[in-house]
XYZ file of C-alpha atoms in Angstrom:
671
model
C -81.918 -82.313 -38.750
C -79.507 -82.841 -41.987
C -76.295 -83.105 -39.885
C -77.141 -85.181 -37.272
C -78.724 -88.639 -37.302
C -79.488 -88.424 -41.046
C -75.717 -88.052 -41.878
C -74.982 -91.569 -42.991
C -78.656 -91.980 -44.165
C -78.284 -89.359 -47.072
C -74.374 -89.838 -47.708
C -75.101 -92.831 -50.302
C -78.780 -91.886 -51.172
C -79.797 -91.559 -54.790
C -81.618 -88.300 -54.374
C -83.701 -89.278 -57.291
C -87.164 -88.114 -56.768
C -88.866 -87.838 -60.458
C -88.993 -89.759 -63.368
C -91.416 -90.945 -66.376
C -91.137 -92.396 -69.700
C -92.032 -91.540 -73.187
C -92.268 -94.049 -76.478
C -91.154 -92.110 -78.992
C -88.153 -90.876 -80.131
C -89.000 -88.359 -82.300
C -89.620 -84.933 -81.430
C -93.383 -85.174 -81.739
C -95.294 -85.128 -78.554
C -95.334 -88.860 -77.045
C -97.183 -90.662 -74.522
C -96.394 -91.934 -71.104
C -94.897 -94.843 -70.582
C -95.554 -95.319 -67.033
C -97.294 -92.316 -65.833
C -97.529 -92.350 -61.889
C -100.678 -92.927 -60.362
C -102.000 -93.125 -56.657
C -100.934 -96.527 -55.137
C -103.523 -98.822 -54.208
C -105.253 -97.875 -50.797
C -104.438 -94.495 -51.027
C -107.106 -91.593 -50.357
C -108.208 -88.132 -49.220
C -108.592 -87.088 -45.490
C -109.681 -84.087 -44.455
C -109.720 -82.019 -41.201
C -112.757 -80.364 -39.823
C -111.786 -76.957 -41.170
C -111.104 -78.682 -44.579
C -107.125 -79.060 -45.157
C -106.691 -82.051 -47.231
C -104.154 -84.611 -47.066
C -103.663 -87.684 -49.061
C -103.426 -90.970 -46.402
C -101.103 -93.454 -47.355
C -102.304 -97.203 -48.288
C -102.282 -99.716 -45.079
C -102.723 -96.320 -42.751
C -105.572 -96.219 -40.498
C -107.382 -93.041 -39.806
C -109.221 -91.160 -36.557
C -110.984 -88.356 -36.962
C -110.714 -85.706 -33.809
C -112.796 -82.521 -33.093
C -109.960 -80.586 -34.708
C -107.831 -83.296 -36.180
C -107.467 -86.174 -38.458
C -104.916 -89.077 -36.898
C -102.918 -91.542 -39.355
C -101.471 -94.259 -37.934
C -98.903 -96.860 -39.428
C -99.560 -100.266 -40.059
C -96.649 -101.105 -37.259
C -98.828 -99.238 -34.597
C -95.878 -97.178 -33.694
C -95.682 -94.072 -35.687
C -98.421 -91.329 -35.440
C -99.341 -88.447 -37.558
C -102.018 -85.299 -36.823
C -103.066 -83.006 -38.997
C -104.419 -80.128 -36.725
C -106.285 -77.109 -37.103
C -105.460 -73.982 -34.925
C -107.970 -71.157 -35.555
C -105.594 -68.394 -34.740
C -102.139 -68.212 -33.016
C -99.502 -65.404 -32.624
C -96.863 -67.491 -34.571
C -95.721 -70.980 -35.348
C -94.350 -71.742 -32.198
C -97.675 -70.738 -30.502
C -99.921 -72.542 -33.176
C -97.754 -75.823 -32.676
C -98.032 -75.377 -28.872
C -101.944 -75.733 -29.370
C -101.822 -78.322 -31.621
C -99.586 -80.638 -29.459
C -102.233 -79.683 -26.303
C -105.360 -80.662 -28.841
C -103.464 -84.110 -29.973
C -101.137 -85.223 -27.214
C -100.997 -82.767 -24.463
C -98.481 -84.647 -22.766
C -96.161 -83.707 -25.013
C -94.422 -80.736 -23.477
C -91.343 -80.572 -25.032
C -89.961 -76.986 -26.662
C -88.759 -76.920 -29.947
C -84.933 -76.311 -30.123
C -84.846 -74.602 -33.510
C -87.631 -73.764 -36.008
C -86.726 -72.857 -39.498
C -88.610 -71.209 -42.234
C -89.791 -72.765 -45.705
C -90.806 -70.537 -48.860
C -94.369 -69.862 -48.847
C -95.812 -72.745 -51.273
C -99.067 -74.790 -51.869
C -101.589 -72.390 -51.030
C -99.874 -71.667 -47.633
C -98.754 -68.083 -46.880
C -96.233 -69.237 -44.137
C -94.204 -72.565 -43.575
C -92.273 -73.404 -40.374
C -90.551 -76.746 -39.351
C -90.056 -76.935 -35.781
C -87.255 -80.196 -34.472
C -87.353 -81.104 -31.069
C -84.358 -82.564 -29.088
C -84.243 -86.512 -28.760
C -81.784 -88.321 -27.541
C -80.437 -91.439 -29.507
C -81.482 -93.914 -27.195
C -85.332 -92.877 -27.694
C -85.317 -94.070 -31.124
C -87.832 -91.560 -31.732
C -89.131 -89.091 -34.363
C -90.751 -85.774 -33.421
C -91.124 -83.145 -35.627
C -93.943 -80.164 -36.424
C -94.866 -78.625 -39.387
C -96.873 -75.008 -39.171
C -98.754 -73.921 -42.280
C -100.598 -70.731 -42.338
C -102.889 -69.120 -44.591
C -104.615 -65.870 -43.631
C -104.927 -65.775 -39.895
C -105.285 -69.670 -39.295
C -102.757 -72.234 -38.824
C -102.263 -75.865 -39.571
C -100.069 -78.083 -38.156
C -98.845 -81.431 -38.975
C -97.299 -83.417 -35.875
C -95.230 -86.486 -35.942
C -94.461 -88.793 -33.383
C -93.065 -92.431 -33.179
C -90.427 -95.114 -33.814
C -87.481 -94.026 -36.009
C -87.228 -97.540 -37.515
C -90.744 -96.926 -38.946
C -90.153 -93.694 -39.972
C -87.399 -94.638 -41.960
C -88.992 -97.461 -43.303
C -92.276 -95.758 -43.933
C -90.292 -92.645 -45.272
C -92.059 -92.392 -48.483
C -95.563 -92.843 -46.508
C -94.374 -89.951 -44.401
C -93.410 -87.865 -47.831
C -96.676 -88.161 -49.503
C -98.455 -86.770 -46.477
C -96.247 -83.633 -46.249
C -96.031 -83.156 -49.840
C -99.981 -83.622 -50.242
C -101.208 -81.382 -47.336
C -103.393 -78.640 -49.019
C -105.264 -75.359 -47.654
C -109.079 -75.805 -48.595
C -110.248 -74.745 -52.434
C -105.885 -74.975 -53.264
C -105.444 -75.804 -56.935
C -102.037 -77.422 -57.815
C -99.654 -75.604 -59.889
C -99.583 -77.826 -63.606
C -97.672 -77.033 -66.834
C -99.590 -79.869 -68.695
C -100.770 -78.525 -72.124
C -98.246 -75.998 -72.290
C -95.706 -75.399 -74.995
C -92.090 -75.408 -74.086
C -90.156 -72.527 -74.782
C -86.896 -73.116 -76.350
C -83.862 -73.162 -74.321
C -82.506 -70.078 -76.197
C -79.511 -68.212 -75.324
C -81.517 -65.593 -72.626
C -82.735 -68.828 -70.863
C -79.400 -70.645 -70.566
C -77.860 -67.228 -69.269
C -80.859 -67.169 -66.084
C -80.318 -70.993 -65.664
C -76.388 -70.343 -65.511
C -77.055 -67.017 -62.960
C -79.256 -69.630 -61.013
C -76.510 -72.227 -60.191
C -74.093 -69.249 -59.856
C -76.009 -67.598 -56.968
C -77.125 -71.027 -55.454
C -73.258 -71.840 -55.192
C -72.971 -68.439 -53.503
C -75.823 -69.244 -51.099
C -74.881 -72.935 -50.430
C -71.272 -72.433 -50.270
C -70.480 -75.030 -52.861
C -66.917 -74.430 -54.496
C -67.486 -75.759 -57.885
C -70.175 -77.007 -60.180
C -70.824 -77.869 -63.789
C -73.952 -78.795 -65.714
C -74.880 -79.338 -69.282
C -78.021 -79.201 -71.413
C -79.226 -81.411 -74.321
C -81.831 -81.385 -77.156
C -82.377 -84.961 -79.071
C -79.872 -83.430 -81.210
C -77.023 -82.467 -79.682
C -75.589 -80.664 -76.306
C -76.442 -77.171 -76.134
C -74.585 -75.889 -73.379
C -71.909 -77.438 -71.121
C -69.808 -75.235 -68.690
C -68.033 -75.403 -65.620
C -68.294 -72.957 -62.703
C -66.200 -72.462 -59.495
C -63.090 -74.043 -58.419
C -61.670 -77.622 -57.982
C -60.651 -77.241 -54.484
C -60.808 -74.375 -52.081
C -57.756 -72.377 -52.099
C -56.877 -73.331 -55.249
C -57.483 -71.623 -58.518
C -57.706 -73.606 -60.981
C -61.065 -73.954 -62.622
C -64.183 -76.348 -63.299
C -64.755 -77.334 -66.486
C -67.092 -79.376 -68.661
C -64.209 -82.094 -68.461
C -63.897 -82.080 -64.805
C -64.316 -85.438 -63.568
C -66.651 -86.133 -60.585
C -68.248 -89.228 -58.536
C -71.397 -89.321 -60.057
C -72.607 -91.628 -57.133
C -75.773 -93.160 -57.646
C -76.610 -91.952 -61.500
C -74.154 -94.803 -61.527
C -77.579 -96.857 -61.081
C -79.044 -95.967 -64.387
C -76.109 -96.419 -66.253
C -76.075 -99.776 -65.075
C -79.680 -100.718 -65.844
C -78.579 -99.945 -69.315
C -76.289 -102.586 -69.307
C -79.071 -105.300 -68.134
C -81.498 -103.808 -70.612
C -78.767 -104.819 -73.618
C -78.486 -108.206 -72.243
C -82.485 -107.829 -72.386
C -82.022 -107.350 -75.978
C -79.631 -109.807 -76.596
C -81.283 -112.432 -74.503
C -78.893 -113.593 -71.993
C -81.462 -112.373 -69.658
C -85.383 -111.545 -68.535
C -86.705 -108.928 -66.312
C -88.592 -111.299 -64.481
C -86.471 -114.385 -64.771
C -85.355 -115.655 -60.669
C -81.703 -114.200 -60.299
C -80.635 -117.622 -59.294
C -81.171 -118.729 -62.753
C -78.916 -116.239 -64.103
C -76.347 -116.542 -61.285
C -76.703 -119.220 -58.686
C -74.627 -117.867 -55.545
C -76.977 -115.190 -54.997
C -78.722 -115.635 -51.719
C -80.629 -113.429 -49.254
C -81.047 -114.309 -45.821
C -83.412 -117.248 -46.213
C -84.188 -119.965 -49.596
C -87.452 -118.629 -49.281
C -86.762 -114.756 -49.565
C -84.033 -115.636 -52.182
C -86.323 -117.770 -54.233
C -89.168 -114.705 -54.972
C -85.835 -112.125 -56.231
C -86.609 -111.545 -60.187
C -84.178 -109.666 -61.951
C -86.121 -106.200 -61.691
C -86.171 -106.545 -57.892
C -82.358 -106.091 -57.910
C -82.821 -102.634 -58.811
C -86.433 -101.294 -57.982
C -86.067 -100.758 -54.571
C -89.413 -102.521 -54.054
C -87.963 -105.812 -52.078
C -88.041 -104.762 -48.539
C -84.550 -104.862 -47.839
C -83.549 -101.867 -45.515
C -80.666 -100.063 -46.144
C -77.211 -101.414 -45.064
C -75.327 -98.593 -45.648
C -73.565 -98.048 -42.162
C -71.378 -101.746 -43.332
C -70.358 -99.870 -46.527
C -69.509 -96.409 -44.802
C -67.543 -98.072 -41.601
C -66.677 -101.742 -42.325
C -65.853 -102.029 -46.187
C -62.890 -104.179 -46.720
C -61.122 -102.243 -50.227
C -59.455 -105.528 -51.251
C -62.616 -107.595 -51.031
C -64.810 -106.361 -53.897
C -67.854 -108.148 -55.617
C -67.536 -110.598 -52.615
C -68.630 -108.144 -49.572
C -71.715 -107.339 -51.702
C -73.189 -110.976 -51.710
C -71.674 -112.014 -48.298
C -73.814 -108.810 -46.765
C -76.744 -109.900 -48.629
C -76.632 -113.187 -47.489
C -77.226 -112.002 -44.278
C -80.365 -109.232 -44.980
C -84.022 -110.262 -44.896
C -86.733 -107.772 -45.785
C -88.712 -105.849 -43.258
C -91.370 -105.232 -45.171
C -93.191 -107.139 -48.443
C -92.489 -107.046 -51.542
C -93.898 -104.208 -53.709
C -95.395 -102.766 -50.010
C -92.745 -99.533 -49.435
C -89.881 -97.977 -51.120
C -87.108 -98.828 -49.354
C -83.371 -97.851 -51.138
C -80.881 -100.610 -51.094
C -77.265 -100.199 -52.262
C -76.054 -103.706 -52.400
C -78.903 -104.954 -54.384
C -78.012 -102.642 -56.840
C -74.314 -103.545 -56.751
C -75.322 -107.217 -57.025
C -77.349 -106.435 -60.507
C -74.009 -104.949 -61.968
C -72.105 -107.582 -60.873
C -74.372 -110.612 -62.157
C -74.647 -108.273 -65.533
C -70.501 -108.115 -66.043
C -70.667 -112.046 -65.308
C -73.136 -112.225 -68.024
C -70.999 -110.570 -70.573
C -67.563 -111.754 -69.051
C -67.968 -115.247 -67.224
C -64.627 -116.028 -67.351
C -63.147 -112.642 -65.491
C -63.051 -111.506 -62.054
C -66.433 -110.066 -61.033
C -64.795 -106.677 -60.463
C -62.873 -106.793 -63.608
C -65.803 -107.893 -65.441
C -68.095 -105.126 -63.926
C -65.650 -102.304 -65.720
C -65.296 -104.280 -68.598
C -68.985 -104.478 -69.432
C -69.725 -100.877 -68.584
C -67.066 -99.586 -70.388
C -67.913 -101.944 -73.795
C -71.934 -101.906 -73.817
C -72.580 -98.660 -72.632
C -70.236 -95.874 -72.193
C -67.740 -96.709 -75.324
C -71.103 -96.864 -77.416
C -72.473 -93.867 -76.360
C -69.171 -91.910 -76.668
C -68.079 -91.663 -72.797
C -64.745 -91.296 -73.039
C -64.077 -89.913 -69.699
C -66.633 -92.444 -67.514
C -65.138 -94.930 -65.196
C -65.359 -97.031 -62.447
C -61.606 -96.351 -61.945
C -61.159 -94.279 -59.114
C -57.214 -94.417 -59.427
C -57.770 -92.919 -63.097
C -60.473 -90.695 -62.325
C -58.775 -88.623 -59.451
C -55.740 -88.058 -61.733
C -55.147 -84.530 -63.430
C -58.613 -82.565 -64.040
C -61.146 -83.769 -61.297
C -62.920 -81.843 -58.783
C -62.248 -82.447 -55.361
C -64.922 -83.006 -52.550
C -66.192 -80.571 -49.888
C -68.610 -80.103 -46.560
C -68.893 -78.112 -43.774
C -66.862 -78.388 -40.618
C -68.041 -78.028 -36.996
C -68.189 -74.453 -36.917
C -70.350 -74.464 -40.751
C -67.260 -73.425 -42.618
C -66.730 -75.488 -46.322
C -63.559 -77.628 -46.224
C -62.001 -79.806 -48.485
C -62.840 -83.635 -47.665
C -59.433 -85.053 -49.416
C -58.781 -87.389 -46.176
C -61.834 -89.251 -44.672
C -64.336 -88.482 -47.629
C -62.232 -90.023 -49.835
C -61.467 -93.056 -47.607
C -65.130 -93.354 -47.935
C -65.277 -92.568 -51.748
C -62.682 -95.321 -52.620
C -64.719 -97.794 -50.167
C -67.841 -97.253 -51.976
C -65.626 -98.425 -55.717
C -66.169 -101.865 -53.905
C -70.153 -101.525 -54.630
C -69.315 -100.121 -58.186
C -73.094 -100.484 -60.230
C -74.764 -98.824 -57.168
C -72.612 -95.563 -57.191
C -68.711 -95.774 -57.959
C -68.586 -94.196 -61.388
C -66.659 -91.198 -62.117
C -67.630 -88.721 -64.938
C -68.097 -85.474 -66.664
C -70.821 -83.115 -67.666
C -69.761 -83.552 -71.176
C -69.856 -87.123 -70.967
C -73.074 -87.423 -68.803
C -75.092 -85.315 -70.917
C -74.479 -88.013 -73.918
C -75.951 -90.462 -71.427
C -79.134 -88.023 -71.029
C -79.016 -87.518 -74.420
C -79.429 -91.537 -74.983
C -82.088 -91.473 -72.478
C -83.987 -88.715 -74.277
C -83.758 -90.497 -77.342
C -84.971 -93.740 -76.129
C -81.984 -95.807 -76.509
C -80.906 -94.149 -80.158
C -77.323 -93.426 -80.495
C -76.088 -89.865 -81.894
C -76.061 -91.474 -85.662
C -79.531 -92.703 -85.535
C -79.157 -96.350 -84.446
C -81.263 -98.069 -81.830
C -78.434 -99.452 -79.721
C -80.807 -100.435 -76.937
C -84.597 -101.265 -77.436
C -87.143 -98.646 -76.512
C -89.049 -101.302 -75.099
C -86.267 -102.224 -72.873
C -85.158 -98.744 -71.997
C -88.793 -97.654 -70.561
C -88.831 -100.825 -68.525
C -86.503 -99.163 -66.301
C -89.083 -96.447 -65.424
C -92.438 -98.553 -65.338
C -93.450 -97.746 -61.961
C -92.612 -100.429 -58.999
C -93.048 -98.928 -55.972
C -94.528 -95.042 -54.957
C -91.659 -92.619 -53.377
C -94.110 -89.828 -52.786
C -96.706 -87.466 -54.218
C -97.041 -88.505 -58.020
C -93.676 -90.036 -57.791
C -92.722 -93.518 -58.231
C -89.420 -95.455 -58.651
C -88.688 -97.713 -61.346
C -85.226 -99.590 -62.031
C -82.369 -97.269 -61.508
C -85.051 -94.393 -62.417
C -87.707 -92.359 -60.808
C -91.031 -90.747 -62.281
C -92.297 -87.479 -61.238
C -95.634 -85.951 -62.312
C -95.754 -83.264 -59.867
C -96.498 -80.442 -62.381
C -98.605 -82.796 -64.581
C -95.895 -83.470 -67.326
C -93.465 -86.216 -67.259
C -89.707 -85.739 -65.927
C -87.244 -88.727 -65.760
C -84.711 -88.221 -62.891
C -81.981 -89.666 -60.939
C -79.662 -88.186 -58.264
C -76.548 -89.161 -56.481
C -74.564 -88.583 -53.326
C -71.714 -89.350 -52.184
C -68.806 -87.687 -49.822
C -68.240 -84.295 -51.290
C -70.425 -85.163 -54.448
C -73.997 -84.553 -55.241
C -75.364 -84.775 -58.938
C -78.656 -84.761 -60.765
C -79.836 -85.741 -63.973
C -82.932 -84.425 -65.107
C -85.013 -85.228 -68.548
C -88.142 -83.557 -70.013
C -88.874 -85.535 -73.100
C -92.105 -83.710 -74.158
C -89.897 -80.365 -73.884
C -87.070 -82.086 -75.739
C -84.598 -81.408 -72.988
C -82.281 -83.201 -70.765
C -79.961 -81.709 -68.164
C -76.989 -82.852 -65.595
C -75.723 -80.814 -62.837
C -72.504 -82.111 -60.633
C -71.195 -80.575 -57.426
C -68.284 -81.060 -55.422
C -70.011 -80.470 -51.885
C -72.152 -81.732 -49.406
C -74.588 -78.599 -49.627
C -74.713 -79.129 -53.635
C -77.823 -81.496 -52.262
C -79.613 -78.381 -51.531
C -79.190 -77.262 -55.410
C -80.411 -80.343 -57.049
C -84.212 -80.472 -57.235
C -84.103 -76.223 -57.222
C -82.047 -76.884 -60.668
C -84.882 -78.967 -61.997
C -87.543 -76.692 -60.856
C -85.645 -73.426 -62.063
C -85.074 -75.471 -65.791
C -88.998 -76.168 -65.658
C -89.682 -72.490 -64.650
C -87.764 -71.164 -67.570
C -89.647 -73.966 -70.002
C -92.944 -73.390 -68.836
C -93.325 -69.960 -67.137
C -93.346 -71.654 -63.310
C -93.818 -69.906 -60.715
C -90.561 -68.446 -59.606
C -89.860 -70.732 -56.777
C -86.233 -72.383 -57.143
C -84.285 -69.352 -55.811
C -86.261 -68.768 -52.869
C -85.714 -72.527 -52.134
C -81.879 -72.742 -52.451
C -82.048 -69.715 -50.199
C -84.226 -71.131 -47.563
C -82.075 -74.524 -47.680
C -78.969 -72.536 -47.542
C -80.176 -70.767 -43.921
C -81.623 -73.914 -42.622
C -78.199 -75.771 -43.072
C -76.282 -73.305 -41.202
C -78.797 -72.951 -38.420
C -78.952 -76.715 -37.863
C -75.014 -76.691 -37.931
C -74.900 -74.025 -35.683
C -77.809 -75.368 -33.143
C -76.127 -78.586 -32.661
C -72.541 -77.146 -32.515
C -74.009 -75.159 -29.106
C -74.371 -79.090 -27.837
C -71.272 -80.285 -28.863
C -67.611 -80.258 -26.723
C -65.123 -80.193 -29.888
C -62.582 -81.190 -26.896
C -64.075 -84.541 -25.834
C -64.966 -84.689 -21.818
C -62.040 -85.749 -19.744
C -64.073 -88.046 -17.853
C -65.958 -89.804 -20.604
C -62.645 -90.175 -22.714
C -60.884 -91.683 -19.866
C -63.495 -93.999 -19.517
C -62.934 -95.715 -22.809
C -61.628 -98.933 -23.746
C -58.674 -99.093 -26.061
C -60.688 -100.626 -28.655
C -64.475 -101.799 -29.477
C -65.761 -104.600 -31.975
C -69.246 -105.182 -33.252
C -70.188 -108.323 -35.654
C -71.367 -106.312 -38.555
C -69.536 -103.168 -38.427
C -66.241 -104.744 -37.551
C -63.429 -103.125 -35.104
C -63.110 -99.176 -33.687
C -59.611 -98.003 -32.460
C -59.743 -95.680 -30.151
C -56.169 -93.426 -30.110
C -55.549 -90.117 -27.798
C -53.088 -87.573 -28.779
C -53.130 -84.484 -25.925
C -57.007 -83.912 -25.074
C -58.034 -85.443 -28.481
C -59.663 -88.747 -29.090
C -59.981 -90.364 -32.644
C -62.096 -93.392 -33.599
C -60.876 -95.428 -36.526
C -62.942 -97.654 -38.093
C -61.613 -99.915 -41.198
C -63.161 -97.402 -44.079
C -62.587 -94.123 -42.316
C -61.361 -92.454 -39.066
C -62.582 -89.381 -37.427
C -61.366 -87.144 -34.337
C -64.703 -86.993 -31.888
C -66.060 -84.512 -28.953
C -68.607 -85.442 -26.700
C -72.471 -84.458 -26.611
C -74.456 -84.952 -23.043
C -77.908 -85.881 -24.022
C -80.994 -84.687 -22.253
C -81.607 -88.138 -21.152
C -78.350 -88.384 -19.321
C -76.388 -90.111 -21.819
C -73.217 -89.275 -23.219
C -72.471 -89.797 -26.988
C -69.065 -89.425 -28.767
C -69.862 -87.516 -31.769
C -67.567 -87.456 -35.158
C -66.020 -84.229 -35.991
C -64.719 -85.046 -39.601
C -67.121 -83.362 -42.089
C -67.549 -86.758 -43.598
C -70.040 -88.256 -40.629
C -70.430 -84.705 -39.090
C -72.235 -85.073 -35.819
C -72.767 -88.669 -36.123
C -73.235 -90.233 -32.480
C -71.988 -93.149 -30.437
C -73.655 -93.550 -27.521
C -71.844 -94.810 -24.343
C -72.745 -97.517 -22.179
C -72.334 -100.853 -20.713
C -73.592 -104.216 -21.329
C -72.907 -107.705 -19.610
C -70.469 -105.473 -17.099
C -68.409 -104.616 -20.574
C -68.324 -100.955 -21.810
C -69.967 -100.461 -25.270
C -70.244 -97.817 -27.550
C -73.690 -97.783 -29.635
C -74.427 -96.571 -33.180
C -77.696 -96.710 -34.925
C -79.252 -96.453 -38.405
C -83.127 -96.325 -39.062
C -83.541 -99.847 -38.656
C -80.510 -101.124 -36.906
C -78.629 -100.687 -33.526
C -75.023 -101.959 -33.848
C -73.665 -102.525 -30.063
C -69.663 -102.019 -30.126
C -68.431 -104.057 -26.905
C -64.984 -103.422 -25.817
C -62.297 -105.987 -27.118
């Protein structure tokens, strides 16, 4: 469920899920530079009833009388695709599937939410189960119906493996199809021009999506290879203030900074100052990971490939960033980090590596400058100024003056509200990791960047500023992220529909953004939103653009509407389990402060019946949640970290609070 354990995991994520390159800057139909292909070892599997699913490389399979079971290499995460002949509804089908595969699993689902019919399925329902934080477990089901027959995908296993193998789980979820179904493809179709009528339809889609999701403001723009053909703002900068968004309003673009930072690296490669396959320590000797052996293996391309096996360490950013430390914090944290999977084995998104890439690139251009200043100057001098991006900056204070969109998120009651307090504290903290996601920009500026990508390194005056060879290296597949989706270097490649699309997204507190580039259609786009719920509009925006270009099935609007219903249902369900006024006995038992070596100090303050947890980077009032295993969690009530849990416990006779992300456990001990 979105608001609970996933809060921190998605907060700093690049919401990318697409990308492919072309090799010419002319309007002629180009050839792919790095078309996705099945990863080594991926193979088709089939249930007894003929339902197909792709098994990821390294996963083992075992057949059953009515199912096929797939097991992760670690052995502690299993997934089954189960045939159910007939059932009254999704709940009944899922119960029958558990009885066939794992009869000991008798929990009833706490929430059932619909997804629109897709991929040959006439009905799709996702069933969520209550799992206490200390279980460290993922338990979920997806029930699919075609005709009167049901197929149920069940997943049960380790939370850590589920995060590490997230791309593999995505591959299986995306590839499950009924027997005989053929995927929609736009291959071979000629794209329509984005004329006034189609632009109006796209605008109408965005406006309706904002209403469905409760997004106060958005801006989007479209470009051909020649020029911007449309740019606009919709809605307001701030709820309660009628001042409108426009195409020059500033938004935090978050992980879309990564692609612009790798342009700077591509320019360095053009100038002979580094090479993609050069060891990082040759260009920046202080770089270190958790061991000399691991450090020696890291090449320049590995800094931005999400393929080195380094897990997320976003909790350190979210809770324990020192806004005064700058680049030092990036390199300090990396020096304490080791991979949890092999190089090139799985997709693991790591913001610290991308942050280091930017600092190293800035240092190569301006070696006598402070690393933070060098990064800012290099991005301005070598990327934004040449592209005419005059409003794009890493300067937080400069960006948040005048015409800027304020961030928003949902309250504990599912009501949108501004996030000007803790949300902006977090966003400011992330400027310390600038190249990973610290940039602010506008629709008018970002569409210039998109056009530069569309033209493969040519400026608007026709000059080749970055070589096509090195620009396209950023789109060469390094690791798969799903079915027909791969990650390059700060860019993703998607061929879901048989055509090439270049894509990357960004996510910070109250800001969700996306770029979309379709070289074969001579079109690029950007969308910026000032709400956490804007996440639900990003991929549908891309889908709607493709529908208009290629007469695709009308799916995007239904996707947004279903996402909006799911968001509201998730918050409402979790709200039932949380007491905003903390349990008096649990609150009285809290220490005044707790400390963790990685995440620093949390100070507990009380005011009347209320309790607030104050970390180094962020603070939040907290409520209490009684978990099914008898434990109590204090959960964040601020929209920035809504429902994020810390479990009450003891260790060696001292009071503790335990926080977790997918692969790490952080025990705070009373100070």
